[in-house]
Amino acid sequence: RIGFVAMHLPPVWFDRVGTALSARGIRMQAVEDNPVDVIWRDQPAKPMGQVSAMPVQFAGQSAADKIAGTIAAMKHQGVNFHIETQPDNIAWLLNVRGNDVAFLPAPQSFLMIEQAGAVHWFIELQKLGNDIREGLPGAVQCQDAGAFLPHISQVVDAGQRVSLDPDFSPVAVRAVLESAGADILAQRSPLTIAKAQKNPTEREGMRACHIHDGVAVTELSAWLIEQVPIRAAAGQPIDEREAEDMVQESRRALSAFLGES
């Protein structure tokens, strides 16, 4: 038997590896407590980066409109619930950004959308200031991240259709849905597809971002042209790390700079 943590593996990986192992008489078994967590005495606390708003002037579409579009797609497919576990998709849908992980400006969270209109956002509530809560569409209900799996088991009934992305959602979610007798629609997340279709505001934002960043890169180039021969002659050549620090300093000096991603 090989133990695994069901919240850490997606169904596609679990099925592929599980099939290969079963052919050799090996069984995968979910463990209640991650053994690494048990022995990691000085493990850092969960990230609690504060959530910030992505204004419509930069997003190009309100969160309410994005939710409405998602629900329309769900109705077309006859889906009662959609479960979303990709942080970047959730950040896009709700027009928010986060600070939990370096280089990934999306808060760690889970989300469940009902065809009836309710949106359940499961997140560490300490991350949400009053301004964020008040700025969310009325359909969004904020709940603690720990309520994610219990909520699914409470609201999904046998025969109801639930969509989830088998490449990214935890296999634990599928197990809860199977226990409830749900009809699982395993497909690429509709939010992944919608997020990929950039609206005019997003496209203009990407162009503006590269223009801003181009200023920093140009300043780096000018600095290198001047300093490389001087430093080489002095026997102190510029290394890649110094050049990286220099361009980052130029980026941080720009008014639009928020982070390195």
Phi, psi and omega in degrees: 000137178244122181280152177207158178262117189293339178276355184254353184237137177277156182304320181300313179295315182300315182294317182295312181289319180299321178295317179296321181289320183297331178294342178253014178077022182251137182243140175268137184227124179293140178251143181288318182243127177296118182298334177292318177299324183297319185265349183276087187291324183255033180299134179299153178291163177301143179294136182233043179298134182292140179275139177237162182273146171256100186303148180300331180298338176257328181283328178082353180203138181287156176298324180298319179292323179294319178296317179299319178295322179294317179294323177298319178294323178295317179298321180298326180267358182069033182265128178279324181220146168238131179252125183241127181236005178270116184305321182292325177293319180294318178299320178295314184297317186266001182055053177229164174225160184226180184217038181278320187233135179301137177070008176228092185281051178225130181290142176289124183191175175231162183210146177224126181250132176261140177301332180291346174125337182286143177236121182254118181252116183258113187206154174298114190295339179295342181283345189257117172278168180299327181295323179290314180301316182289335181275349180284150175303151183300336182286344184276123177249120182272128179226157180295145183302328181293345181273000187302297182294317177301322180296318179301313182294334182279325189258339183270127179255163179302136177089345179286146184265129183231128178260144175203155182270113184289347179276341187231334181286149178293144177296340176299325179294315179298322180297319179295318180294321178296321179295328179279351181078024182286156173269109186269124174257101181272113183204165174300139183302133176298337178287326176299317181291315181295320181296329182286341181268091187288132177279169183304322180295318179295319180296318178294323177297320178295320178295315180297322179300316181290328176294314177301312182295328179297330176298314180295319180293322178295319177298321177298315181300317179297319179295319180295317180303321182281317191270331184303307180295324180296313182290325179294318180296330180275000181075020179232067184298150179285130177260173185297323182295321179295320178295321178297315179299323182293315182290328177291324177297321178293322179294316182295338180282347181281141185295332184273357185291128176242328182183176185278001176236000000 
